[in-house]
Structures are given as C-alpha cells and as structure tokens.
C-alpha cells in the first residue's frame, strides 16, 4: 500500500548463486534525480561504483556497475543494474553474483536480459 513499486519479481539460478529482480516503479519525476538521491541516501557499502548514461535499444537510462558488501552473508557481490523510464514509469533490471563467481558469461546474461526487455 502507498508504494511507488508497481511490480516486483525475483529470480535466481538453480544453484542459488546468482540472483536479481525486475521492478516497475511509478516515477513521475526525473530518473537522474531519483538515482542520485538513492545513491546518496543508501546505507550499502559500495566499492568500485560506476554510473553511466546509456541508450540500449531505445531504452535511454542509466547503468550502475558496482561491487557491494552484503549485510546478509558478509560477501562481496558484483552488481549490475539498468534503470530506464517510459512515461511515468521506471523499469529496473538488477543482477547480482558473488565477486568470486563473476565472469564474462554473467555480464553477457545481464545484457541479454536488458536487451530483451520490452515495454509496450
């Protein structure tokens, strides 16, 4: 109730190593400002944080590429997230892998997810 999140779905691999989620938010204001505020107010312990503006197959948005320390299991995770807006909705695709298991295949899977994501 009263949440800006309209849709949320979690996913993970069959070994429980890789996980992530897809969300749809009602966001009638600037995506950049929302992301800047989110990063500034986060209590997560980021390292190697990069934010880039990208246009992927007509989805103009922002990539967050970082490493973060998990509060749950005290492991470092590689995180890749892509955020974009269409009208008053923001779409978020998030993908997380323990740093020790991160590889080029994971990066490719993330980008395939982003490129295959369609909003009608």
mmCIF file of N, CA, C and O in Angstrom, residues 1-2 4 6 9 18 22-23 29 54-55 66 69 71 75 86 92-93 100-103 111-112 116 119:
data_model
loop_
_atom_site.group_PDB
_atom_site.id
_atom_site.type_symbol
_atom_site.label_atom_id
_atom_site.label_comp_id
_atom_site.label_asym_id
_atom_site.label_seq_id
_atom_site.Cartn_x
_atom_site.Cartn_y
_atom_site.Cartn_z
ATOM 1 N N UNK A 1 0.831 -1.209 0.000
ATOM 2 C CA UNK A 1 0.000 0.000 0.000
ATOM 3 C C UNK A 1 0.868 1.263 0.000
ATOM 4 O O UNK A 1 1.890 1.304 0.674
ATOM 5 N N UNK A 2 0.477 2.257 -0.781
ATOM 6 C CA UNK A 2 1.168 3.538 -0.870
ATOM 7 C C UNK A 2 2.606 3.415 -1.359
ATOM 8 O O UNK A 2 3.415 4.278 -1.110
ATOM 9 N N UNK A 4 5.551 3.143 -4.342
ATOM 10 C CA UNK A 4 5.797 3.529 -5.725
ATOM 11 C C UNK A 4 6.143 2.318 -6.580
ATOM 12 O O UNK A 4 6.192 2.420 -7.795
ATOM 13 N N UNK A 6 5.235 -0.789 -8.471
ATOM 14 C CA UNK A 6 4.017 -1.359 -9.040
ATOM 15 C C UNK A 6 4.144 -2.856 -9.297
ATOM 16 O O UNK A 6 3.147 -3.572 -9.324
ATOM 17 N N UNK A 9 9.535 -8.794 -9.296
ATOM 18 C CA UNK A 9 9.725 -10.236 -9.430
ATOM 19 C C UNK A 9 11.192 -10.560 -9.191
ATOM 20 O O UNK A 9 12.081 -9.905 -9.723
ATOM 21 N N UNK A 18 23.427 -16.942 -8.281
ATOM 22 C CA UNK A 18 23.052 -15.724 -8.987
ATOM 23 C C UNK A 18 21.625 -15.354 -8.589
ATOM 24 O O UNK A 18 20.766 -16.221 -8.476
ATOM 25 N N UNK A 22 13.437 -7.742 -11.147
ATOM 26 C CA UNK A 22 12.940 -6.753 -12.095
ATOM 27 C C UNK A 22 11.818 -6.012 -11.384
ATOM 28 O O UNK A 22 10.982 -6.626 -10.722
ATOM 29 N N UNK A 23 11.840 -4.691 -11.511
ATOM 30 C CA UNK A 23 10.810 -3.876 -10.877
ATOM 31 C C UNK A 23 10.260 -2.852 -11.865
ATOM 32 O O UNK A 23 10.975 -2.393 -12.761
ATOM 33 N N UNK A 29 8.854 11.847 -11.896
ATOM 34 C CA UNK A 29 9.878 12.891 -11.823
ATOM 35 C C UNK A 29 11.177 12.359 -12.417
ATOM 36 O O UNK A 29 11.220 11.242 -12.922
ATOM 37 N N UNK A 54 23.246 5.517 -20.671
ATOM 38 C CA UNK A 54 23.307 4.680 -21.867
ATOM 39 C C UNK A 54 21.979 4.700 -22.612
ATOM 40 O O UNK A 54 20.934 4.955 -22.020
ATOM 41 N N UNK A 55 22.046 4.372 -23.887
ATOM 42 C CA UNK A 55 20.843 4.185 -24.699
ATOM 43 C C UNK A 55 20.941 2.790 -25.302
ATOM 44 O O UNK A 55 21.740 2.555 -26.202
ATOM 45 N N UNK A 66 28.827 -2.031 -10.018
ATOM 46 C CA UNK A 66 29.494 -1.838 -8.733
ATOM 47 C C UNK A 66 29.776 -3.163 -8.035
ATOM 48 O O UNK A 66 29.315 -4.222 -8.452
ATOM 49 N N UNK A 69 29.163 -4.867 -0.441
ATOM 50 C CA UNK A 69 29.256 -5.829 0.663
ATOM 51 C C UNK A 69 27.853 -6.142 1.148
ATOM 52 O O UNK A 69 27.088 -5.246 1.512
ATOM 53 N N UNK A 71 25.027 -7.300 3.641
ATOM 54 C CA UNK A 71 24.792 -7.352 5.082
ATOM 55 C C UNK A 71 24.422 -8.766 5.518
ATOM 56 O O UNK A 71 24.710 -9.166 6.644
ATOM 57 N N UNK A 75 29.535 -11.161 2.204
ATOM 58 C CA UNK A 75 30.305 -11.414 0.993
ATOM 59 C C UNK A 75 30.190 -10.205 0.076
ATOM 60 O O UNK A 75 29.206 -9.473 0.128
ATOM 61 N N UNK A 86 9.843 5.131 -19.081
ATOM 62 C CA UNK A 86 8.909 5.308 -20.186
ATOM 63 C C UNK A 86 7.662 5.922 -19.571
ATOM 64 O O UNK A 86 7.073 5.334 -18.652
ATOM 65 N N UNK A 92 13.529 -1.263 -13.696
ATOM 66 C CA UNK A 92 14.809 -1.584 -13.055
ATOM 67 C C UNK A 92 15.087 -3.064 -13.253
ATOM 68 O O UNK A 92 14.276 -3.915 -12.871
ATOM 69 N N UNK A 93 16.254 -3.358 -13.822
ATOM 70 C CA UNK A 93 16.699 -4.735 -14.012
ATOM 71 C C UNK A 93 17.990 -4.887 -13.209
ATOM 72 O O UNK A 93 18.972 -4.194 -13.476
ATOM 73 N N UNK A 100 33.540 -13.670 -6.452
ATOM 74 C CA UNK A 100 34.394 -14.821 -6.782
ATOM 75 C C UNK A 100 33.834 -15.660 -7.927
ATOM 76 O O UNK A 100 34.568 -16.378 -8.591
ATOM 77 N N UNK A 101 32.522 -15.575 -8.177
ATOM 78 C CA UNK A 101 31.902 -16.340 -9.263
ATOM 79 C C UNK A 101 31.630 -15.490 -10.508
ATOM 80 O O UNK A 101 31.144 -15.990 -11.512
ATOM 81 N N UNK A 102 31.909 -14.181 -10.455
ATOM 82 C CA UNK A 102 31.624 -13.295 -11.573
ATOM 83 C C UNK A 102 32.515 -13.641 -12.764
ATOM 84 O O UNK A 102 33.707 -13.906 -12.596
ATOM 85 N N UNK A 103 31.911 -13.644 -13.964
ATOM 86 C CA UNK A 103 32.683 -13.911 -15.183
ATOM 87 C C UNK A 103 31.997 -13.252 -16.379
ATOM 88 O O UNK A 103 30.943 -12.636 -16.240
ATOM 89 N N UNK A 111 23.287 -8.375 -19.986
ATOM 90 C CA UNK A 111 22.994 -7.551 -21.160
ATOM 91 C C UNK A 111 21.918 -8.173 -22.046
ATOM 92 O O UNK A 111 21.112 -7.457 -22.638
ATOM 93 N N UNK A 112 21.877 -9.494 -22.126
ATOM 94 C CA UNK A 112 20.799 -10.153 -22.875
ATOM 95 C C UNK A 112 19.447 -9.877 -22.238
ATOM 96 O O UNK A 112 18.440 -9.698 -22.935
ATOM 97 N N UNK A 116 16.534 -7.766 -24.145
ATOM 98 C CA UNK A 116 15.288 -8.473 -24.445
ATOM 99 C C UNK A 116 14.073 -7.868 -23.761
ATOM 100 O O UNK A 116 12.940 -8.213 -24.074
ATOM 101 N N UNK A 119 8.888 -2.895 -23.369
ATOM 102 C CA UNK A 119 7.786 -2.166 -22.743
ATOM 103 C C UNK A 119 6.872 -1.701 -23.850
ATOM 104 O O UNK A 119 7.306 -1.034 -24.787
#
